[in-house]
Short mmCIF file of C-alpha atoms in Angstrom, two decimals:
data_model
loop_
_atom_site.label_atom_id
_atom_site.label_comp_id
_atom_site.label_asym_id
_atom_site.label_seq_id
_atom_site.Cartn_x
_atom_site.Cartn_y
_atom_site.Cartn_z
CA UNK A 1 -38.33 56.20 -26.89
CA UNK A 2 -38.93 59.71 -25.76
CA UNK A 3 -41.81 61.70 -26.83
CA UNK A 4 -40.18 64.11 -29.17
CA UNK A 5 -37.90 61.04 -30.48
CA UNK A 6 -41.48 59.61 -31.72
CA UNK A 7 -43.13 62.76 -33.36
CA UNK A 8 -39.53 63.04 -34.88
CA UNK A 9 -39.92 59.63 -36.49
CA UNK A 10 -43.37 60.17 -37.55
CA UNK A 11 -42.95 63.26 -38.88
CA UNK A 12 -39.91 61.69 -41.11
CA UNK A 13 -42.34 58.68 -42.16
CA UNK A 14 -45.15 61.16 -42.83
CA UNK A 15 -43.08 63.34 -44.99
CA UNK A 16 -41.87 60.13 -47.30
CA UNK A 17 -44.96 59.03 -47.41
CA UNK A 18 -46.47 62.12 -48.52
CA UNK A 19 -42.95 62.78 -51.36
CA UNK A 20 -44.17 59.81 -52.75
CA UNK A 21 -47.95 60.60 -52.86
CA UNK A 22 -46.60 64.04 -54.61
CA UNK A 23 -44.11 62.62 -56.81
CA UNK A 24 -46.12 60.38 -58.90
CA UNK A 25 -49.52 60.55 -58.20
CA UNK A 26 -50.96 64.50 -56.92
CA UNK A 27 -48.51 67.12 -56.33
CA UNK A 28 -48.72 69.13 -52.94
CA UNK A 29 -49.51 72.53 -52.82
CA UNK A 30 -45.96 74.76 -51.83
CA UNK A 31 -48.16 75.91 -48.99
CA UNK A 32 -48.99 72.17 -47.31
CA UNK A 33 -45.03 71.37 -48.18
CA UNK A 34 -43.37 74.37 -46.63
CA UNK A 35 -45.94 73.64 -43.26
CA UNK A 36 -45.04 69.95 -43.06
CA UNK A 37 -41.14 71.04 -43.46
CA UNK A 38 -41.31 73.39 -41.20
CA UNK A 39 -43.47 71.58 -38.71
CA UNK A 40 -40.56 68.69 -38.97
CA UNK A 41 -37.94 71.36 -38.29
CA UNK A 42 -39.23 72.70 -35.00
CA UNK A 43 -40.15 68.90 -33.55
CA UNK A 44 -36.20 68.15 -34.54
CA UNK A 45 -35.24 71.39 -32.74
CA UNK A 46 -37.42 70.90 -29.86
CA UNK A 47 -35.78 67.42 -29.52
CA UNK A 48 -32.19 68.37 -30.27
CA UNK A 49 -32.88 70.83 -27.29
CA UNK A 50 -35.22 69.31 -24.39
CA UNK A 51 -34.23 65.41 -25.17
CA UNK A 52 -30.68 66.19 -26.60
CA UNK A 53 -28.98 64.48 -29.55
CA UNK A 54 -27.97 60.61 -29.01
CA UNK A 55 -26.46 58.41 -31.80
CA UNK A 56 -29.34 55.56 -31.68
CA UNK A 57 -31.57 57.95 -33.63
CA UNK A 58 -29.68 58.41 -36.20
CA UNK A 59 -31.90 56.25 -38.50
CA UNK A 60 -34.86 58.99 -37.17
CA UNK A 61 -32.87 61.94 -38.29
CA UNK A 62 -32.11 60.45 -41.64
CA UNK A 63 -35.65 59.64 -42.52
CA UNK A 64 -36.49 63.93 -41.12
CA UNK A 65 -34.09 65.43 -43.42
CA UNK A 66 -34.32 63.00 -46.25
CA UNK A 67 -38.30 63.05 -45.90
CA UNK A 68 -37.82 66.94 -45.95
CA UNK A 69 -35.76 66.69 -49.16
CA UNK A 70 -37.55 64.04 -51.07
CA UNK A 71 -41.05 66.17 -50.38
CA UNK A 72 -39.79 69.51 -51.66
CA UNK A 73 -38.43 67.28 -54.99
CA UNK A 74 -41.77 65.85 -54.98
CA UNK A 75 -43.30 69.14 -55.80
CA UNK A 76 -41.18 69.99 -58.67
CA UNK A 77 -43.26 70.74 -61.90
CA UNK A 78 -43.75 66.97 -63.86
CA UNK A 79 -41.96 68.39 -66.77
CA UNK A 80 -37.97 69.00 -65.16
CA UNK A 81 -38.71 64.95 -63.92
CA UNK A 82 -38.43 61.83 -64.81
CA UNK A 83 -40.71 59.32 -63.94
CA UNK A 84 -39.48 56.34 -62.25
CA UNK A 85 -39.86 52.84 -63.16
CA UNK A 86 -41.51 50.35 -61.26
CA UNK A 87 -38.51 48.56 -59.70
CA UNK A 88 -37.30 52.11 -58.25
CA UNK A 89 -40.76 52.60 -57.20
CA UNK A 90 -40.66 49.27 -54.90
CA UNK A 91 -37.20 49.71 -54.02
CA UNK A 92 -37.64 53.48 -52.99
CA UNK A 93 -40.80 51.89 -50.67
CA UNK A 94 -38.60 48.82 -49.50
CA UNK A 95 -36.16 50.92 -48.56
CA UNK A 96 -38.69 53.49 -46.82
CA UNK A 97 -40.16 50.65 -44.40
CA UNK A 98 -36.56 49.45 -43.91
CA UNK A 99 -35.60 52.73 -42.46
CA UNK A 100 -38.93 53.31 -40.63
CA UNK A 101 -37.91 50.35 -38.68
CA UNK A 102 -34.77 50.99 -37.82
CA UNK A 103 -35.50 54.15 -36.79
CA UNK A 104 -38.00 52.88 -34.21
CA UNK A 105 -36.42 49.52 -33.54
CA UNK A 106 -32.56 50.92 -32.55
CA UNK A 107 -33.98 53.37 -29.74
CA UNK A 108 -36.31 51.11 -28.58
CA UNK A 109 -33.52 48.23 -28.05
CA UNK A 110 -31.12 51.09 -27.07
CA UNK A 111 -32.68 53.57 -24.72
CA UNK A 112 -32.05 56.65 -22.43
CA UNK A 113 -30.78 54.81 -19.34
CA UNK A 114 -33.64 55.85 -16.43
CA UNK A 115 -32.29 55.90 -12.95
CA UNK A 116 -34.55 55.14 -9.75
CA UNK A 117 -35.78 58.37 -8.75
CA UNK A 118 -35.45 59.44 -5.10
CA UNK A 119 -38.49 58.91 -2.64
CA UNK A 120 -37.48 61.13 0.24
CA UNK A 121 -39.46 64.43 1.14
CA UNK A 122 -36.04 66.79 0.17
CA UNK A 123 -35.28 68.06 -3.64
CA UNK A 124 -31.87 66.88 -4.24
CA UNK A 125 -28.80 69.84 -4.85
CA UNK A 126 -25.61 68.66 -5.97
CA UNK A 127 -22.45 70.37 -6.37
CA UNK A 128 -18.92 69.02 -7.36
CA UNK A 129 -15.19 70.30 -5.64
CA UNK A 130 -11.67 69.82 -6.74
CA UNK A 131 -10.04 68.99 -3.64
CA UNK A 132 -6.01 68.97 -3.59
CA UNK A 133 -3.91 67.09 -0.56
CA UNK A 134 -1.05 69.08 -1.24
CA UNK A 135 0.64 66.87 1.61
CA UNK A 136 0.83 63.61 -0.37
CA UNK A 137 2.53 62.26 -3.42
CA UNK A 138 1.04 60.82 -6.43
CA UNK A 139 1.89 57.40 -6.27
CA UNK A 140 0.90 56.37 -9.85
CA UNK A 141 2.94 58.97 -11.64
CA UNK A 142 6.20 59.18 -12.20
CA UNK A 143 6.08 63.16 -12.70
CA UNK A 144 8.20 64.42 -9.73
CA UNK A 145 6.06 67.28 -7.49
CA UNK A 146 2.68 65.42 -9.04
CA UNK A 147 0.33 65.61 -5.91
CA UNK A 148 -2.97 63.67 -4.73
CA UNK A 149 -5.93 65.63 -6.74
CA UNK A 150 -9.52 64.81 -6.30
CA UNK A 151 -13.13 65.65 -8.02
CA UNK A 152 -15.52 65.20 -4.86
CA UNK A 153 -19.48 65.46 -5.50
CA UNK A 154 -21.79 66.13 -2.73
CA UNK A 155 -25.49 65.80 -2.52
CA UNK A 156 -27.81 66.97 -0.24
CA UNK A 157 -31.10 67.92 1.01
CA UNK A 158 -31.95 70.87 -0.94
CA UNK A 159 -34.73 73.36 0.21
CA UNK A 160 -35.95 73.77 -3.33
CA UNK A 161 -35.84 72.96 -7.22
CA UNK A 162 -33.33 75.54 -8.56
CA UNK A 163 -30.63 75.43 -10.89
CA UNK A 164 -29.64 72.68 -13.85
CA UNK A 165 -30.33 69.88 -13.60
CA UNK A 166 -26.90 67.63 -12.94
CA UNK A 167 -25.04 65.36 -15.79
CA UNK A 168 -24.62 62.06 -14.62
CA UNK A 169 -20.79 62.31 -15.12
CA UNK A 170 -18.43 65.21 -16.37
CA UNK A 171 -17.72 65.20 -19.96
CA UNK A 172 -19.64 61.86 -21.61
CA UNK A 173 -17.45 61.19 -24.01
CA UNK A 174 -14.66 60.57 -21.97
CA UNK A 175 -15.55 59.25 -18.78
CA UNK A 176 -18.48 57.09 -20.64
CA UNK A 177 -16.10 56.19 -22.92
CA UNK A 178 -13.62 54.82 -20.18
CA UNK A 179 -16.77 53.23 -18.74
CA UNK A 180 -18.00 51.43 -21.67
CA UNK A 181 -14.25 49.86 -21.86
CA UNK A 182 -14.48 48.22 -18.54
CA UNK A 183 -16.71 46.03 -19.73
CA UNK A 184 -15.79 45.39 -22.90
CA UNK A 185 -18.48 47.40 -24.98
CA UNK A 186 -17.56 50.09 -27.88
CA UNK A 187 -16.60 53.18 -26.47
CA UNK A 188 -19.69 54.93 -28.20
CA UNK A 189 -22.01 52.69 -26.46
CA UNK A 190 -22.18 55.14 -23.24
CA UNK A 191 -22.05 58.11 -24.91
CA UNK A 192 -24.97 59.21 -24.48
CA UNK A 193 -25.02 58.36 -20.24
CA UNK A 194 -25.36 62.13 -19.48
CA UNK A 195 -29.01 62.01 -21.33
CA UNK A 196 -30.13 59.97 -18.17
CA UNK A 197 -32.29 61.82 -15.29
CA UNK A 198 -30.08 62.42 -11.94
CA UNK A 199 -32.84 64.20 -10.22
CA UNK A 200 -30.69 66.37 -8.63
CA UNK A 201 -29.99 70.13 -8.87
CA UNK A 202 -26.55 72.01 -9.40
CA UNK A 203 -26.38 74.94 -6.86
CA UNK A 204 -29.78 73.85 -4.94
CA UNK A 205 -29.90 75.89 -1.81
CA UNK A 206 -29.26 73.94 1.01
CA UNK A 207 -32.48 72.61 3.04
CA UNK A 208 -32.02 74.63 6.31
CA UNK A 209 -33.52 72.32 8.74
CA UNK A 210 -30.37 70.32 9.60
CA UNK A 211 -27.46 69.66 9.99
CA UNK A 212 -28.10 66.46 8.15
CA UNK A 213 -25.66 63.31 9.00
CA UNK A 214 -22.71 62.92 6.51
CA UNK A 215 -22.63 59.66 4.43
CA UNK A 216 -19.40 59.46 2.66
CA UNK A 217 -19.29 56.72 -0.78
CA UNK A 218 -16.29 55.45 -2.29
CA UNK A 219 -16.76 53.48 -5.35
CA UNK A 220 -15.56 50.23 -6.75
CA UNK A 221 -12.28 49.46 -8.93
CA UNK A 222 -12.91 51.10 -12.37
CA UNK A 223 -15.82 52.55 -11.13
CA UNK A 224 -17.08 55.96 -11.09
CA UNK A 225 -17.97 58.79 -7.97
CA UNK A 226 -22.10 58.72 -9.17
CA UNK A 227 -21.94 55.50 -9.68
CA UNK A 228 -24.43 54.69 -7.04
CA UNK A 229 -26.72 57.27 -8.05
CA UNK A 230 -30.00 55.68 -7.13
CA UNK A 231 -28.56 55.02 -3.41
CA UNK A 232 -26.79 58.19 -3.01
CA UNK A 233 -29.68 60.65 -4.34
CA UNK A 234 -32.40 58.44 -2.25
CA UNK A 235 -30.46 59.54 1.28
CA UNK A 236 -29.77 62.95 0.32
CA UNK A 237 -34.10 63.34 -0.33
CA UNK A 238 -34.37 61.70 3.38
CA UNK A 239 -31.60 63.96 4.83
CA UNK A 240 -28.11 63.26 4.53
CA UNK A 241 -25.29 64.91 3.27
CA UNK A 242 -24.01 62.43 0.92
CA UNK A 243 -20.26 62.69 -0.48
CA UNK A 244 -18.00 60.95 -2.94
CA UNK A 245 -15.00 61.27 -4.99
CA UNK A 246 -13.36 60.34 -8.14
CA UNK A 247 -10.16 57.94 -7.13
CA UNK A 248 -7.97 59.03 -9.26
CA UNK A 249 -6.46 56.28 -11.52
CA UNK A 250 -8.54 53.46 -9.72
CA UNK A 251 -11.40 54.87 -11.29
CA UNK A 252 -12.98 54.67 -14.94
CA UNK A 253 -11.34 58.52 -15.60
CA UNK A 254 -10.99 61.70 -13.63
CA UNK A 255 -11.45 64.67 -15.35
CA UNK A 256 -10.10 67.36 -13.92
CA UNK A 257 -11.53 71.33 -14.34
CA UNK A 258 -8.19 72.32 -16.70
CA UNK A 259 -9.30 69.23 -18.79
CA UNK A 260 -6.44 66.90 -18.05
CA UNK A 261 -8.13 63.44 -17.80
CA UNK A 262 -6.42 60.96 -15.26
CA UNK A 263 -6.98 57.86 -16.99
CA UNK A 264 -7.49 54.07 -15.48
CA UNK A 265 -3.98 52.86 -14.56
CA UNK A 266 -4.27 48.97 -16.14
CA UNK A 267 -0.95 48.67 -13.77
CA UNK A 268 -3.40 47.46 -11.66
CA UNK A 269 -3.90 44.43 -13.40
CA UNK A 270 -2.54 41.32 -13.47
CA UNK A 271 -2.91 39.03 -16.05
CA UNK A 272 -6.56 40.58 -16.38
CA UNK A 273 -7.20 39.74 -12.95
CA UNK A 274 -6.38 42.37 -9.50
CA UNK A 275 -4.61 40.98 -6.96
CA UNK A 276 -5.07 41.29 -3.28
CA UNK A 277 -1.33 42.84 -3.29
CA UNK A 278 -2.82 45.56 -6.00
CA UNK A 279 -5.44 45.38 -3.90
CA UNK A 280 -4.33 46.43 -0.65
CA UNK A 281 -2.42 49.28 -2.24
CA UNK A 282 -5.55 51.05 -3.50
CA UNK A 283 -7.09 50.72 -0.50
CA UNK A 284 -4.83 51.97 1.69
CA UNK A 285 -5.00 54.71 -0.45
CA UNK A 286 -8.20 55.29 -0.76
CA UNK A 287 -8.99 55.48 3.17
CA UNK A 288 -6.31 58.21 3.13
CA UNK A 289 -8.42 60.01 0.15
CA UNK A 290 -11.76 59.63 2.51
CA UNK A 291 -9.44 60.68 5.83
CA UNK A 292 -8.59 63.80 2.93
CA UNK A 293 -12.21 64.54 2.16
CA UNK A 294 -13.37 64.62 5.98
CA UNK A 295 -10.15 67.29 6.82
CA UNK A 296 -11.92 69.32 4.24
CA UNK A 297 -15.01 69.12 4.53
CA UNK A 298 -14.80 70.29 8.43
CA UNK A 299 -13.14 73.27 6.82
CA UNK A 300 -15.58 73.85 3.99
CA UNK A 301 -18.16 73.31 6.35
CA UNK A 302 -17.88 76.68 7.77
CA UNK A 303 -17.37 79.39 5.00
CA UNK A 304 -19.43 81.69 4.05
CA UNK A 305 -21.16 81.32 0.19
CA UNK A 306 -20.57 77.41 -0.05
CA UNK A 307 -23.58 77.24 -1.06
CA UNK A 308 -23.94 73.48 -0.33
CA UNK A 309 -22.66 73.52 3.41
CA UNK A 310 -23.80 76.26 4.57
CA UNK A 311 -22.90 74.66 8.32
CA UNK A 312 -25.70 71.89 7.17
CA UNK A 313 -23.54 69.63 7.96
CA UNK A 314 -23.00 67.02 11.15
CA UNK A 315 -20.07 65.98 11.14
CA UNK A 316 -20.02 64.16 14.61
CA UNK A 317 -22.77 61.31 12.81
CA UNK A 318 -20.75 60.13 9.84
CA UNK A 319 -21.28 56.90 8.40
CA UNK A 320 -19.05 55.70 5.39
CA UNK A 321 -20.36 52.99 2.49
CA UNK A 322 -18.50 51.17 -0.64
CA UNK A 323 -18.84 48.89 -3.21
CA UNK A 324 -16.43 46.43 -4.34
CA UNK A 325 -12.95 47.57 -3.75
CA UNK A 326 -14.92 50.40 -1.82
CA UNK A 327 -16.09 48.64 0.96
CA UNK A 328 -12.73 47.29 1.57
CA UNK A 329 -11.99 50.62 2.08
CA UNK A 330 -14.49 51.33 4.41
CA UNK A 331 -13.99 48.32 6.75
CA UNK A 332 -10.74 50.03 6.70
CA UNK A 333 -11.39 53.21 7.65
CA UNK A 334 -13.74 52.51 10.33
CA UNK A 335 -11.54 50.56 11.92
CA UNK A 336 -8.35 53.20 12.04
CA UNK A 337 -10.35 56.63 11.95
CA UNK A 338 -12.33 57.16 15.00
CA UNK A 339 -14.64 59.90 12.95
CA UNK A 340 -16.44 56.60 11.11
CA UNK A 341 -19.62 55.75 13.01
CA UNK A 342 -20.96 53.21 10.80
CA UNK A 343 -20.22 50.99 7.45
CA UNK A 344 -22.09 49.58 4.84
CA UNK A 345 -20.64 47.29 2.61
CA UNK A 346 -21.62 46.70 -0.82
CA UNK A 347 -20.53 43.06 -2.80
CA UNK A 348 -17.48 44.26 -0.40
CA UNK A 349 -13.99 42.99 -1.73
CA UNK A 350 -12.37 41.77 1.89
CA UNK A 351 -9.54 39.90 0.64
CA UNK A 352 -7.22 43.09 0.43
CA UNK A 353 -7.71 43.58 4.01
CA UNK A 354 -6.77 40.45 5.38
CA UNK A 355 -3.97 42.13 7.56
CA UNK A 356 -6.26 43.78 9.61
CA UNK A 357 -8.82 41.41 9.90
CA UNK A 358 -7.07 39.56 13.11
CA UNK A 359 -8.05 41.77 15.14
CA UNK A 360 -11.31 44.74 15.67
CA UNK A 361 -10.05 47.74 16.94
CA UNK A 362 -13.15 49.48 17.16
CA UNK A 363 -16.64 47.49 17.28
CA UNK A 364 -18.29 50.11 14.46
CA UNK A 365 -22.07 49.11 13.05
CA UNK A 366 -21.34 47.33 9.78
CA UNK A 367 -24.06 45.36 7.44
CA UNK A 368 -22.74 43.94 4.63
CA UNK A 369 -24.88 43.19 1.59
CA UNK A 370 -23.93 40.61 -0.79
CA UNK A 371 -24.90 38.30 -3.79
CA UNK A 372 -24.95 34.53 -2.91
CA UNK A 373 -21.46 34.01 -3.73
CA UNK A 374 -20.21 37.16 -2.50
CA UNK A 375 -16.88 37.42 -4.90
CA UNK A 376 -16.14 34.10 -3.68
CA UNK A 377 -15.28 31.49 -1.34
CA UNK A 378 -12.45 33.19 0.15
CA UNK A 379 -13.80 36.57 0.57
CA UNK A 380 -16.65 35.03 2.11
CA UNK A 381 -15.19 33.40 4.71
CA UNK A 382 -13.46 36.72 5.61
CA UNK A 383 -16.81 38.32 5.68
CA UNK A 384 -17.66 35.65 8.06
CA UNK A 385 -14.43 36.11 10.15
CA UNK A 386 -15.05 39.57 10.41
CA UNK A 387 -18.93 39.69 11.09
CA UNK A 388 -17.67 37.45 13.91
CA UNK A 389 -15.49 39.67 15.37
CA UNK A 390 -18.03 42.19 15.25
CA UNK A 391 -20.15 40.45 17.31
CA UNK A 392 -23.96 42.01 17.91
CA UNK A 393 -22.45 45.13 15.97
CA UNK A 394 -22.11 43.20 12.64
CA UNK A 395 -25.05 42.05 9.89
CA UNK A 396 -24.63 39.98 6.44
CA UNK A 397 -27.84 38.98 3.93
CA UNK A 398 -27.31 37.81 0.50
CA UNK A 399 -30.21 39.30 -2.14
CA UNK A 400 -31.17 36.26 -4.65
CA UNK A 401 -30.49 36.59 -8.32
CA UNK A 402 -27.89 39.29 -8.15
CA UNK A 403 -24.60 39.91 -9.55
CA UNK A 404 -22.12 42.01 -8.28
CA UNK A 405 -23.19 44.69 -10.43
CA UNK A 406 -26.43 44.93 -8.97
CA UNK A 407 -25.39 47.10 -6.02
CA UNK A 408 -24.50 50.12 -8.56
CA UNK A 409 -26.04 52.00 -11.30
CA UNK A 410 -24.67 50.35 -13.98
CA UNK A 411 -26.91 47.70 -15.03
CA UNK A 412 -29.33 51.02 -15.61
CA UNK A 413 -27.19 52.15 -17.91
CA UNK A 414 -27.38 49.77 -20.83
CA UNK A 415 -30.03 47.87 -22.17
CA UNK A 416 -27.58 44.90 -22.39
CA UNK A 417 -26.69 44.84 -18.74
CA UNK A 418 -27.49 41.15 -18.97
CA UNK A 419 -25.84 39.69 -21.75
CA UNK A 420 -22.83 41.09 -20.57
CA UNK A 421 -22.93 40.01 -16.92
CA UNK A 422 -24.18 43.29 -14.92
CA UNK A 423 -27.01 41.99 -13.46
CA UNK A 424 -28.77 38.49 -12.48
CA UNK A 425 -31.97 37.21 -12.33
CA UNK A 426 -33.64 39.76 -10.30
CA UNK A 427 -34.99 42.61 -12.76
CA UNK A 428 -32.73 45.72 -11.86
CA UNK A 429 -35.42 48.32 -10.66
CA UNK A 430 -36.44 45.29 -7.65
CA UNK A 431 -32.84 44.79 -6.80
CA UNK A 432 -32.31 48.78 -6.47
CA UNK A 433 -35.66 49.19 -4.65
CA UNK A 434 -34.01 46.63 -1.93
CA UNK A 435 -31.42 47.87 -1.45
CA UNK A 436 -32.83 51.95 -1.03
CA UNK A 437 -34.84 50.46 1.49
CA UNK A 438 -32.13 48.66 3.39
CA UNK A 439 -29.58 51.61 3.47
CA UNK A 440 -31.93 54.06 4.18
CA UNK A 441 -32.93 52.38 7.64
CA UNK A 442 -29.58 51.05 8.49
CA UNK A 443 -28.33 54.66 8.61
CA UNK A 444 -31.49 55.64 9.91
CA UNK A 445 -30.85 53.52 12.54
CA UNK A 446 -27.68 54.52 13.80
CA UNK A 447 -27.20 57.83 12.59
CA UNK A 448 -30.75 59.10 13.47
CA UNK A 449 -32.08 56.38 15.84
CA UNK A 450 -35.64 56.08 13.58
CA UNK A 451 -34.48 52.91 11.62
CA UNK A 452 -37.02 50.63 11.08
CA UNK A 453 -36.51 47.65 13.28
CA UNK A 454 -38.53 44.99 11.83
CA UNK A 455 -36.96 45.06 8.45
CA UNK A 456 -32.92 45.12 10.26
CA UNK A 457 -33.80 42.49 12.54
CA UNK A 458 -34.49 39.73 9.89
CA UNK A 459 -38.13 39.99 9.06
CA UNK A 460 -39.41 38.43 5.81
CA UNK A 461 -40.01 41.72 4.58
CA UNK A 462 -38.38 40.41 0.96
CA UNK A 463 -38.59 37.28 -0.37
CA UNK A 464 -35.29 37.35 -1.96
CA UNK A 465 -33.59 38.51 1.14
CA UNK A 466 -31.64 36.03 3.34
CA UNK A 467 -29.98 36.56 6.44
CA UNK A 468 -26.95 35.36 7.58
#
């Protein structure tokens, strides 16, 4: 619980405590009662404010305002009442610790989800585009003239705090919503996602000590653009430009500045499951989206009063990363768009790309991280067929304990992350710490040539680490 959440809830206690103390034993002076009120109402202001509403307190806000009540009818002259008997007076207190519990026990087992903050020596700015490729048709409409539209986030370096601090998505209620029913939660489970810390700054000014290498992220099927938050905040504080977008209809929801909402197209499913057919489809359009993003970003990257380019930008050292059905993408990419200069895959889905996996085309740097059973037998032995084509360009290790979950945000996001199968073993704040550290140096590596060598080349740096 957060610190105003607890003086709310002992304030609420307090004041039923204190009704009851009035009520039938010594009435309170007006004076001490209009205090105590009032003190309650600015600690639920202050909270409703700083913290910001969320539904687990409810039981919190009941016991404010009924404690608020119940102590102004406590005062009430002893001749307008009527004392209670002694059964109300034990259910009234059986029903006060009942709700004292709840009130601590819900947003305790239910709390603010708390990201990984960034370690890097840069604040972190943020700022979001909507980006329209006005040269390709929606595929997954039906509405004649309907074009390819895209909400693209970029962080980067930032040369100071300034400016809000950044939601975690655009309008909670929606896009949590959609993300709570990927995995089979109530929709008002996630509601309250945008109450979690992003560390980042909308409308930072731009760190002027660059340009900083470009990192562009595409997320998994069903996912979400800030999805990776905790890897995509921890390169922008050690100087990149980090990018992603919303796939429209792939993703949990897009929600787009006019308010329409592009919801998840369950097309894509079949039988519950995604094939590698449905598969290759997204991804092929997906590496057009990041081909999309590039093309504009070399034109943004110029003009005058964006405040987050501000010509910060290199985009000659570019180095593209995905999870899931995202890292599909990005073997793709790097291997048909010559501007890709290295790949990180995340719990990569392969199998979708299995027609261009005969041959490389271009030998690009490309470490793959994985859980032991990376999505399964067959997709392994891709990832093996691949790495092999590679050669000395290509690296694979498996991290212990994970799930495929584990290489995103989302098992921050809900205290029940493992009951429902988003993470493993491996508590979530070790497996995220990993896998900072291995990112960071792997682009440092090749898109700064500073990586550190000793943890890259194998080193039992972490125990739960393995090679392949």
């Amino acid at each position: 619980m957060r610190l105003l959440e607890i003086c709310l809830v002992i304030s609420g206690i307090g004041l039923m405590g204190l009704a009851g103390w009035s009520y039938w034993w010594r009435r309170l002076p007006w004076t001490a009662v209009a205090t105590l009120v009032g003190l309650t109402a600015v600690i639920g202001q202050a909270h409703l404010l700083i913290e910001g509403y969320r539904w687990q307190m409810w039981g919190g806000y009941v016991l404010a305002v009924g404690g608020a009540v119940a102590i102004v009818a406590g005062t009430v002259p002893t001749w307008i009442r009527k004392r209670p008997s002694w059964r109300v007076l034990i259910g009234s207190g059986g029903g006060l610790v009942v709700m004292g519990i709840l009130s601590l026990v819900v947003p305790v087992l239910l709390p603010v989800p708390k990201l990984a903050a960034p370690s890097g020596p840069y604040v972190v700015g943020t700022q979001t585009f909507y980006m329209v490729d006005g040269s390709r048709e929606e595929t997954h409409t039906e509405e004649p003239g309907d074009v390819r539209e895209l909400m693209v986030q970029v962080w980067y370096p930032a040369a100071k705090q300034m400016g809000p601090e950044a939601t975690y998505v655009d309008n909670a209620l929606v896009t949590g919503a959609a993300v709570a029913e990927q995995f089979g939660l109530p929709s008002f489970l996630m509601n309250h996602i945008n109450l979690a810390p992003t560390y980042t700054y909308v409308g930072a000014p731009v760190a002027q000590n660059g340009p900083f290498p470009v990192i562009v992220f595409v997320h998994g099927l069903s996912g979400v653009r800030g999805q990776n938050m905790f890897q995509v905040t921890e390169l922008a504080s050690q100087g990149y430009v980090v990018v992603a977008a919303d796939h429209p209809y792939g993703n949990a929801a897009t929600v787009y500045p006019d308010g329409r909402v592009a919801a998840h197209d369950s097309g894509l499913y079949v039988e519950g499951e995604v094939t590698a057919e449905k598969g290759r489809f997204l991804i092929d359009i997906w590496v057009e989206d990041v081909a999309f993003i590039l093309d504009e970003l070399e034109r943004l990257n110029g003009m005058e009063g964006v405040i987050t380019l501000d010509g910060q930008m290199d985009l000659e050292r570019i180095g593209v990363m995905g999870h899931s059905t995202g890292g599909g993408t990005m073997w793709v990419f790097c291997q048909e768009d010559p501007r890709c200069d290295v790949g990180l895959g995340l719990d990569a889905w392969l199998r979708p790309i299995s027609d261009y996996a005969a041959t490389v085309e271009r030998e690009v740097p490309t470490l793959f991280m994985s859980t032991e059973t990376w999505l399964g037998e067959e997709n392994m032995a891709l990832g093996e067929e691949l790495l092999g084509n590679l050669g000395d360009e290509g690296g694979w290790f498996m991290i212990a304990d994970t799930n495929h979950y584990t290489f995103s945000d989302f098992p921050f996001l809900t205290p029940l992350s493992g009951q429902i199968g988003l993470t493993g073993d491996l508590p979530v704040e070790r497996g995220a710490e990993i896998i900072k550290q291995y990112t960071v140096a792997f682009f440092d590596k090749h898109l700064k040539g500073e990586g550190d060598d000793e943890l890259l080349e194998g080193a039992n740096v972490y125990e739960e680490v393995e090679w392949r």
